Structures are given as structure tokens and as C-alpha cells.
């Protein structure tokens, strides 16, 4: 029988690095007519050009940006895109249609075996009046890698990109109108195994869909104190200070491990993290900082990548450090890659009074951070991801002690600069290849 693996990431144990991943995307690997379920023959590939459109005749009222509906995260836009897949036929023609409930069997694979993966990205309304996505091809490539980790079908990421753009072109103009410059919507591409067979096996039916949602501005809401009802009792008062307050994960709660699936955006990573997240909130913290191993290696913060700026003891040089991808425990964030790219491009020389940093992806642990804190070498920390954007960290609570992270007002200097640079690209203040303009459909 022919080998099942067609996707570049599903073959063997090779470790993807940023470079290989982006090379694969650039090479435009052909995904057509293949599926990884061992079927051969003429299977239909995912093809956005076949998409049919049924418009919503009962369009909803668009709520205000960052208002209560956005904070509740239950308001989706008028439409969604769906595409179903079966092992016998491959991909059916995608449909753009009114947002509404799905019909799946109670025995569906996803409900029992967590055969689900997703993506998260934003649609931005620029100050130049145009709609943009940010490095969307990276989200689509990552969706393929996540899908292959949980035996969901393969597709050409370029086709998913076209489906995302089609939904944005349809709902963007009304849900993110031109007078909302600087605002955004949140896009959630998802794939689930709908196979009704209860057997523990590779799914033979799946559904890919894309929905779009009103979403709170989490970077803004952090800088203001939470309402009393939402504050943890213990540290309510302290919450008024800006910056994320992180609490270290306990030894018995591990987010990801070598050989696991921490590198994949699969639902199975998130359900099991919610108890720790709830406990962190109840104690007055914003997020969990996920540690790994008996040496307390620092991996991620909440569902964001984590960065520190530390002065190296021996060389005296500043380093911008984040955990490496090699062991596949870390989610390769699009924001992470962009922070690294921009810092390597624009921060390796001292400029405008901002000291140069060396940019390094390497393991570091709590002992390193505590030592840096004690010697005054811990300069800054921030989390980076689509939802929280670039969020400065003010406190790390580790085994009974608070490690205060220096801030310059409401942010550290490096986080502030990087956030500004990224936001300029997202909102069209700087023309850049990472900003993908969406042509809007006439309403
Ligand atoms: C989604 C996610 C991130 C951030 O990825 P972005 O592409 O930057 O949004 C980081 N860590 C985890 C665990 C995630 O799920």
C-alpha cells in the first residue's frame, strides 16, 4: 500500500523549524488529489473557485466595537463558509451561507476523540480605509499541520486562504465599516471529524468551516482594572496596575511535552488547561505561565508565546529570548514569528536610544529568570499572540513569590516598539507584504 503521508509535516519525526515551515509554504506544496487516509484515485481537492453563495436575508444588527457583545464573544457575523470531506470523494464544493447551527450525529468522532483543530486570526480595518489580514498564509499552513496531527484530511492551504478572504469580503464591509478604522473582527477557521462511526479510527468524514466573530480588544482591557465582580478576591486591588499578571503552572499540570501535540492548534490542548486558567483568575492572575520539566523551563503564557528581555551575565549584552520550536512543545505563533523577524531586522543595532538586542530562540527556565531578577538583569517580559496581541507582563508568580518585571509606564520599551510596528502593518499605516488587502464585495 502507498504510504499514507503526503503532507510535509506528517512524515516521520523531523522537527519543523521556522525556516522549513516557511520554505514549504513558499514552495507551494501541491496538496491536490491527495488525502492521508490511504485512499488513492481521483479524489476532489478543496477548491475555493467552486464555492456557492446563499446570502443571509435576516442580517443581524452590528454591535458596537469592543462593547458588551464583543466581550461575550457569542456574536458571529451573518455568514460562514463550510466545506465537507469524505474519504470516498474528497472535498465537496465549499458553501458561503447564513451563519447557523451544524447538524452532526451524537456519535461524531469530534465529540468523542477530540478530532478538532482550529485557527485564530483577525480582520483589520485600516486607517487608509482598506481591510487587511495579517500573514494569513501562515495560519493556513499551520491549520494543515494541525489537521495532519489528528488524522483530519489534507488540503491546499492556499484554498483555505481564498475561503477566508471570501468570508471577509462578504461580511467585512458591514461588520467592520470604514468608520471603524483601528478596529477588527476575529476569524475562526475550524475542522472537525463528523464521521458517525464510534470506532477509534481515522475519521472518514470531516467538515471544514470558517466563522467570524465580534471580539474584545484584549490589549486595551488589560490596562484598566477589571470590574469588582470579575476580580479575584485575593489580589483585586493589585489588578489596577497595567501589565499581565502571570502565575506559574503547578508540577501536576503540564500543557505540552516532547512527542505530544503542543505545536498543533488542536482543541485537545485547551480543554485540559481551563482548570488551571480558572484557578489563576480566582487568585487574581490573568494567565498561566506554562512550565515544563523538573528544571521549570518556560514555554508559553496562556495561549500566547512568551518573550523576555534579559541582560546576559557574561557578555553584558541584551537578549530578546523566546522558547525554541525544536521539541514541538510550543505553538509556532504567527505573532511570535513576526516579533522575531522584526526584532532581527530592526533591533540588532542601538537606535534612537533603544539598546540593541540579540534575538535568540533557546531554552530558559525560572532559575534563569530569578537570577536575572536578583541581579537587576531582567529588563522586560511580554506575551505575544493574535488574541492578546503584544501584552506586557508585570508580575510572574512562582512557587509562593512574586517576581516583579520592570515596566516603563504601561509597557516595556521593546514590547511597545514591536506592538507599534505590528499595528502599523495591520492597520495600513505602513505598506508591508505581511498585510494582505481584502477586496470588499459590493453590498
Ligand atoms: C494560538 C496560540 C498562540 C499564538 O499564535 P498566533 O498565531 O500568534 O496567534 C500561542 N500559543 C498557543 C498555545 C496558541 O494556541
Coordinates of C-alpha atoms and ligand atoms in Angstrom, one line a residue:
X1 CA 0.0 0.0 0.0
X2 CA 1.2 3.5 -0.8
X3 CA 2.5 5.4 2.2
X4 CA -0.2 7.5 3.8
X5 CA 1.8 10.6 4.5
X6 CA 1.5 13.2 1.8
X7 CA 1.7 16.3 4.0
X8 CA 5.2 17.5 4.6
X9 CA 4.8 17.5 8.3
X10 CA 3.3 14.1 8.8
X11 CA 6.2 12.2 7.5
X12 CA 8.4 10.8 10.3
X13 CA 9.8 12.6 13.2
X14 CA 11.6 15.5 11.6
X15 CA 11.3 18.7 13.5
X16 CA 9.8 21.7 11.7
X17 CA 11.7 24.9 12.3
X18 CA 10.5 28.4 11.2
X19 CA 12.7 28.1 8.2
X20 CA 11.5 24.7 6.9
X21 CA 7.9 25.7 7.6
X22 CA 8.1 28.9 5.6
X23 CA 10.1 27.2 2.8
X24 CA 7.4 24.6 2.5
X25 CA 4.7 27.3 2.2
X26 CA 6.8 29.3 -0.3
X27 CA 7.4 26.2 -2.4
X28 CA 3.6 25.9 -2.7
X29 CA 3.5 22.2 -1.9
X30 CA 0.8 20.6 -4.0
X31 CA -1.9 19.2 -1.8
X32 CA -4.5 18.4 -4.6
X33 CA -6.0 15.0 -5.0
X34 CA -4.2 13.5 -2.0
X35 CA -5.6 12.5 1.3
X36 CA -3.7 10.9 4.1
X37 CA -6.2 8.2 4.7
X38 CA -4.5 5.8 2.4
X39 CA -7.0 6.3 -0.4
X40 CA -5.8 6.7 -3.9
X41 CA -7.5 7.7 -7.1
X42 CA -9.4 10.8 -8.2
X43 CA -10.5 12.5 -5.1
X44 CA -11.7 16.1 -5.3
X45 CA -9.3 18.6 -3.9
X46 CA -10.5 21.6 -1.8
X47 CA -11.3 24.2 -4.5
X48 CA -12.4 27.7 -3.5
X49 CA -13.4 28.5 -7.1
X50 CA -16.3 26.1 -6.7
X51 CA -17.8 28.0 -3.8
X52 CA -21.6 28.6 -3.9
X53 CA -23.2 31.6 -2.2
X54 CA -26.5 31.8 -0.3
X55 CA -26.9 35.2 1.3
X56 CA -28.5 35.8 4.7
X57 CA -31.8 37.5 4.3
X58 CA -32.1 38.1 8.1
X59 CA -29.0 40.1 8.6
X60 CA -28.2 41.0 12.2
X61 CA -27.6 44.4 13.8
X62 CA -23.9 45.0 14.0
X63 CA -23.0 45.7 17.7
X64 CA -20.5 48.5 18.7
X65 CA -16.8 47.7 18.6
X66 CA -15.4 46.3 21.9
X67 CA -18.9 46.6 23.5
X68 CA -20.7 44.0 25.7
X69 CA -21.5 41.7 22.7
X70 CA -17.8 41.6 21.7
X71 CA -16.8 40.8 25.3
X72 CA -19.4 38.0 25.4
X73 CA -17.8 36.5 22.3
X74 CA -21.1 35.0 21.1
X75 CA -21.9 37.3 18.2
X76 CA -20.9 35.9 14.9
X77 CA -21.2 37.8 11.6
X78 CA -24.0 37.0 9.1
X79 CA -22.3 34.2 7.1
X80 CA -20.0 31.3 7.4
X81 CA -18.1 29.1 4.9
X82 CA -18.3 25.3 5.0
X83 CA -16.7 22.5 3.1
X84 CA -17.4 18.8 3.7
X85 CA -15.0 16.0 3.0
X86 CA -15.4 12.2 2.8
X87 CA -12.7 9.6 2.3
X88 CA -14.5 8.3 -0.8
X89 CA -15.0 11.6 -2.6
X90 CA -12.6 14.1 -1.1
X91 CA -13.8 17.7 -0.8
X92 CA -17.3 18.9 -1.8
X93 CA -17.8 22.4 -3.2
X94 CA -17.5 24.9 -0.4
X95 CA -20.6 26.9 0.5
X96 CA -20.8 30.5 1.8
X97 CA -24.2 30.6 3.6
X98 CA -26.0 32.1 6.6
X99 CA -24.3 31.5 9.9
X100 CA -26.3 28.9 11.8
X101 CA -26.2 25.6 13.7
X102 CA -24.5 22.5 12.4
X103 CA -26.1 19.1 12.3
X104 CA -23.9 16.2 13.4
X105 CA -24.5 12.8 14.9
X106 CA -24.1 12.4 18.7
X107 CA -21.6 9.6 17.7
X108 CA -19.5 12.0 15.6
X109 CA -15.8 11.4 16.0
X110 CA -15.1 15.0 17.2
X111 CA -17.4 14.6 20.2
X112 CA -15.5 11.6 21.5
X113 CA -12.0 11.7 20.3
X114 CA -11.3 15.5 20.1
X115 CA -10.6 15.3 16.3
X116 CA -10.7 19.0 16.0
X117 CA -8.3 21.8 15.1
X118 CA -8.7 25.5 14.6
X119 CA -7.0 28.7 13.8
X120 CA -7.4 32.3 15.1
X121 CA -6.7 35.4 13.1
X122 CA -8.1 38.9 12.7
X123 CA -9.5 41.1 10.0
X124 CA -8.3 44.7 10.4
X125 CA -9.9 47.9 9.2
X126 CA -7.0 50.1 8.2
X127 CA -6.6 53.9 8.7
X128 CA -6.4 54.0 4.9
X129 CA -10.0 52.6 4.7
X130 CA -8.9 49.1 3.5
X131 CA -9.5 45.7 5.0
X132 CA -6.4 43.6 5.7
X133 CA -5.5 40.1 7.0
X134 CA -2.0 39.6 8.6
X135 CA 0.2 36.9 7.2
X136 CA -2.8 34.7 6.6
X137 CA -0.9 32.1 4.6
X138 CA 0.9 31.2 7.8
X139 CA -2.4 30.4 9.6
X140 CA -3.5 28.3 6.7
X141 CA -0.2 26.3 6.6
X142 CA -0.4 25.8 10.3
X143 CA -4.0 24.5 10.0
X144 CA -2.8 21.8 7.6
X145 CA -0.1 20.8 10.1
X146 CA -2.6 20.7 13.0
X147 CA -5.1 18.7 10.9
X148 CA -2.5 16.1 10.0
X149 CA -1.6 15.6 13.7
X150 CA -5.1 14.4 14.5
X151 CA -5.8 12.4 11.2
X152 CA -8.0 15.1 9.7
X153 CA -7.8 15.5 5.9
X154 CA -5.2 17.4 4.0
X155 CA -6.0 20.4 1.7
X156 CA -4.1 23.1 -0.2
X157 CA -3.6 25.9 2.4
X158 CA -4.0 28.4 -0.5
X159 CA -7.6 27.3 -1.0
X160 CA -8.4 27.8 2.7
X161 CA -6.9 31.3 2.4
X162 CA -9.3 32.0 -0.5
X163 CA -12.3 30.8 1.6
X164 CA -11.2 33.1 4.5
X165 CA -10.9 36.0 2.1
X166 CA -14.3 35.3 0.6
X167 CA -16.0 35.4 4.0
X168 CA -14.1 38.6 4.9
X169 CA -15.1 40.2 1.5
X170 CA -18.7 39.3 2.2
X171 CA -19.1 40.3 5.9
X172 CA -16.2 42.8 6.3
X173 CA -17.9 45.8 4.7
X174 CA -21.0 45.7 7.0
X175 CA -19.4 44.3 10.2
X176 CA -16.2 46.4 10.0
X177 CA -17.3 49.5 8.2
X178 CA -14.9 52.2 7.1
X179 CA -15.7 54.4 10.1
X180 CA -14.2 51.7 12.3
X181 CA -10.5 52.4 11.4
X182 CA -8.3 50.7 14.0
X183 CA -11.0 48.0 14.8
X184 CA -11.1 44.3 14.0
X185 CA -13.1 41.1 13.8
X186 CA -11.8 37.7 14.8
X187 CA -11.8 34.8 12.3
X188 CA -12.0 31.2 13.4
X189 CA -11.3 28.5 10.8
X190 CA -12.1 25.1 12.2
X191 CA -12.1 21.5 11.2
X192 CA -14.0 18.7 12.9
X193 CA -14.3 15.0 12.2
X194 CA -18.0 14.4 11.6
X195 CA -17.7 10.6 10.9
X196 CA -20.6 9.0 12.8
X197 CA -18.7 5.7 13.4
X198 CA -17.8 5.2 17.0
X199 CA -14.7 3.1 16.3
X200 CA -11.5 4.6 17.4
X201 CA -10.1 5.1 13.9
X202 CA -9.0 7.7 11.3
X203 CA -12.2 9.7 10.5
X204 CA -13.7 9.1 7.1
X205 CA -15.9 12.3 7.1
X206 CA -14.9 15.8 8.1
X207 CA -16.2 19.4 8.0
X208 CA -14.0 22.5 7.5
X209 CA -15.7 25.8 8.3
X210 CA -14.8 29.4 8.8
X211 CA -16.8 31.7 11.1
X212 CA -16.1 35.3 12.1
X213 CA -16.9 37.0 15.4
X214 CA -17.0 40.2 17.3
X215 CA -14.1 40.2 19.7
X216 CA -12.9 42.3 22.6
X217 CA -9.8 44.5 22.4
X218 CA -7.9 42.4 25.0
X219 CA -4.8 44.5 24.8
X220 CA -6.8 47.6 25.9
X221 CA -9.0 45.9 28.6
X222 CA -5.9 44.7 30.4
X223 CA -4.6 48.2 31.1
X224 CA -7.8 49.1 33.0
X225 CA -8.9 47.5 36.3
X226 CA -11.5 44.7 35.9
X227 CA -14.9 45.3 37.4
X228 CA -15.1 44.2 41.1
X229 CA -17.3 41.2 40.2
X230 CA -14.7 39.8 37.9
X231 CA -11.7 40.4 40.2
X232 CA -10.2 37.6 42.2
X233 CA -10.8 38.3 45.9
X234 CA -7.2 38.0 47.0
X235 CA -5.5 40.4 44.6
X236 CA -8.3 42.6 43.4
X237 CA -6.5 45.9 44.2
X238 CA -3.3 44.9 42.6
X239 CA -5.1 44.3 39.3
X240 CA -5.3 48.1 38.7
X241 CA -1.6 48.1 37.7
X242 CA -1.1 47.6 33.9
X243 CA 0.6 44.5 32.5
X244 CA -0.3 40.8 32.6
X245 CA 0.0 39.1 35.9
X246 CA 1.1 35.5 35.3
X247 CA 1.1 32.5 37.7
X248 CA 3.4 29.5 37.1
X249 CA 1.7 26.2 36.3
X250 CA 1.9 23.7 39.1
X251 CA 4.0 20.5 38.7
X252 CA 0.9 18.4 38.1
X253 CA -0.5 20.4 35.2
X254 CA 1.6 20.2 32.1
X255 CA 0.4 21.8 28.9
X256 CA 2.6 20.1 26.4
X257 CA 5.5 17.6 26.3
X258 CA 8.0 16.2 23.8
X259 CA 6.3 13.9 21.5
X260 CA 2.9 15.4 22.3
X261 CA 0.9 17.9 20.3
X262 CA 1.6 21.2 21.9
X263 CA 2.8 22.5 18.5
X264 CA -0.6 21.9 16.9
X265 CA -3.6 24.1 17.4
X266 CA -5.9 21.2 18.3
X267 CA -8.8 21.6 20.7
X268 CA -7.4 18.8 22.9
X269 CA -4.7 21.3 24.1
X270 CA -7.2 23.8 25.5
X271 CA -9.9 21.9 27.5
X272 CA -7.4 20.5 29.9
X273 CA -5.9 23.9 30.5
X274 CA -9.1 25.5 31.7
X275 CA -9.0 24.4 35.4
X276 CA -5.5 26.0 35.8
X277 CA -6.7 29.1 34.0
X278 CA -9.8 29.3 36.2
X279 CA -7.7 28.9 39.4
X280 CA -5.3 31.6 38.1
X281 CA -8.2 34.0 37.6
X282 CA -9.6 33.2 41.0
X283 CA -6.3 34.1 42.6
X284 CA -6.2 37.4 40.7
X285 CA -3.9 36.5 37.9
X286 CA -4.6 36.9 34.1
X287 CA -2.9 33.9 32.7
X288 CA -0.9 30.8 33.5
X289 CA 2.8 30.7 32.5
X290 CA 3.3 27.1 31.4
X291 CA 6.5 25.5 32.7
X292 CA 7.9 22.1 31.7
X293 CA 10.1 19.6 33.4
X294 CA 11.9 19.4 36.8
X295 CA 14.0 22.4 35.7
X296 CA 11.0 24.6 35.2
X297 CA 11.6 25.5 31.6
X298 CA 9.4 28.4 30.5
X299 CA 7.3 27.6 27.4
X300 CA 4.3 29.8 26.8
X301 CA 1.9 32.1 28.6
X302 CA -1.8 31.2 28.3
X303 CA -2.4 30.7 24.6
X304 CA 0.3 33.1 23.7
X305 CA 4.0 32.8 23.1
X306 CA 6.3 34.3 25.8
X307 CA 9.3 36.6 25.4
X308 CA 11.8 38.1 27.9
X309 CA 14.5 40.7 27.5
X310 CA 17.4 39.8 29.8
X311 CA 20.9 41.1 30.1
X312 CA 23.3 38.2 29.7
X313 CA 25.6 37.8 32.6
X314 CA 28.8 37.0 30.8
X315 CA 28.6 39.3 27.8
X316 CA 26.6 42.1 29.3
X317 CA 24.5 42.2 26.1
X318 CA 20.8 42.4 26.0
X319 CA 19.0 39.4 24.6
X320 CA 15.4 39.0 23.5
X321 CA 14.6 35.4 24.3
X322 CA 11.8 33.0 23.5
X323 CA 11.4 29.2 23.8
X324 CA 12.6 27.2 20.8
X325 CA 10.4 25.1 18.5
X326 CA 12.6 22.1 18.3
X327 CA 10.8 19.8 20.7
X328 CA 7.4 20.6 19.3
X329 CA 6.0 21.7 22.7
X330 CA 5.5 25.3 21.6
X331 CA 2.8 26.6 19.2
X332 CA 4.6 28.4 16.4
X333 CA 2.7 31.7 16.6
X334 CA 2.4 34.0 13.7
X335 CA 2.9 36.8 16.1
X336 CA 5.9 35.0 17.5
X337 CA 7.5 34.7 14.1
X338 CA 6.7 38.3 13.4
X339 CA 8.2 39.6 16.6
X340 CA 11.4 37.6 15.9
X341 CA 11.5 38.8 12.3
X342 CA 11.0 42.5 13.2
X343 CA 13.5 42.4 16.1
X344 CA 16.1 40.7 13.9
X345 CA 15.5 43.3 11.2
X346 CA 15.2 46.5 13.3
X347 CA 16.6 45.9 16.8
X348 CA 20.0 44.5 16.4
X349 CA 21.6 48.0 16.3
X350 CA 21.2 50.6 19.0
X351 CA 18.9 53.2 17.6
X352 CA 17.0 56.3 19.0
X353 CA 18.2 55.5 22.5
X354 CA 16.9 51.9 22.3
X355 CA 19.7 49.5 23.1
X356 CA 20.4 46.7 20.5
X357 CA 19.2 43.2 21.4
X358 CA 20.4 39.8 20.3
X359 CA 17.5 37.7 19.2
X360 CA 17.6 34.1 20.5
X361 CA 15.3 31.1 20.5
X362 CA 16.6 29.0 23.3
X363 CA 15.5 27.1 26.4
X364 CA 15.4 29.2 29.6
X365 CA 14.0 28.4 33.0
X366 CA 12.6 30.0 36.1
X367 CA 16.0 29.8 37.8
X368 CA 17.5 31.9 35.0
X369 CA 14.7 34.5 35.4
X370 CA 15.0 34.6 39.2
X371 CA 18.8 35.1 38.9
X372 CA 18.3 37.8 36.3
X373 CA 15.7 39.5 38.6
X374 CA 18.0 39.4 41.6
X375 CA 20.9 40.9 39.7
X376 CA 18.8 43.6 38.0
X377 CA 19.3 42.0 34.6
X378 CA 15.6 41.2 34.0
X379 CA 14.6 44.0 31.7
X380 CA 11.2 43.1 30.3
X381 CA 8.7 40.3 29.5
X382 CA 5.7 40.1 27.2
X383 CA 3.2 37.7 25.8
X384 CA 2.5 37.7 22.0
X385 CA -0.4 36.1 20.1
X386 CA -3.3 37.2 18.0
X387 CA -5.9 37.4 20.8
X388 CA -3.8 39.4 23.3
X389 CA -1.6 40.9 20.7
X390 CA 1.6 42.1 22.4
X391 CA 0.9 42.2 26.1
X392 CA 3.5 43.4 28.6
X393 CA 3.9 41.3 31.7
X394 CA 4.3 43.0 35.1
X395 CA 4.4 40.0 37.5
X396 CA 5.3 36.3 37.4
X397 CA 4.2 34.4 40.5
X398 CA 6.3 31.3 41.0
X399 CA 6.1 28.9 44.0
X400 CA 4.9 31.5 46.5
X401 CA 6.9 34.5 45.4
X402 CA 6.1 37.4 43.1
X403 CA 8.8 38.3 40.6
X404 CA 8.2 41.9 39.5
X405 CA 9.1 42.7 35.9
X406 CA 10.2 46.2 35.2
X407 CA 7.8 48.4 33.2
X408 CA 8.2 51.8 31.7
X409 CA 4.8 53.1 32.4
X410 CA 2.2 50.8 30.9
X411 CA 4.7 48.7 28.9
X412 CA 8.3 47.8 28.5
X413 CA 10.2 49.7 25.7
X414 CA 10.7 46.6 23.5
X415 CA 7.1 45.4 23.7
X416 CA 5.8 49.0 23.0
X417 CA 8.0 49.4 19.9
X418 CA 7.2 45.9 18.5
X419 CA 3.5 46.4 19.1
X420 CA 3.6 49.7 17.3
X421 CA 5.4 48.3 14.3
X422 CA 3.0 45.4 14.0
X423 CA -0.1 47.5 14.4
X424 CA 1.2 49.9 11.7
X425 CA 1.3 47.0 9.3
X426 CA -2.1 45.5 10.4
X427 CA -3.9 48.8 10.1
X428 CA -2.2 50.0 6.9
X429 CA 0.0 52.8 8.3
X430 CA 3.0 51.0 6.8
X431 CA 2.7 49.3 3.5
X432 CA 4.2 45.8 4.0
X433 CA 4.0 42.4 2.4
X434 CA 2.5 40.9 5.6
X435 CA -0.6 43.0 5.3
X436 CA -2.9 41.2 2.8
X437 CA -5.6 43.5 1.4
X438 CA -9.1 42.1 1.1
X439 CA -11.1 43.4 -1.8
X440 CA -14.6 44.1 -0.4
X441 CA -17.8 42.8 -2.1
X442 CA -20.3 45.5 -3.0
X443 CA -23.2 45.3 -0.5
Ligands
LIG1 C1 -2.8 30.4 19.0 C2 -1.7 30.2 20.0 C3 -0.6 31.1 20.1 C4 -0.4 32.3 19.3 O1 -0.4 32.1 17.9 P1 -0.6 33.4 16.9 O2 -0.5 32.8 15.6 O3 0.4 34.4 17.2 O4 -2.0 33.9 17.3 C5 0.4 30.8 21.0 N1 0.3 29.7 21.8 C6 -0.7 28.9 21.8 C7 -0.8 27.7 22.7 C8 -1.8 29.1 20.9 O5 -2.9 28.4 20.9

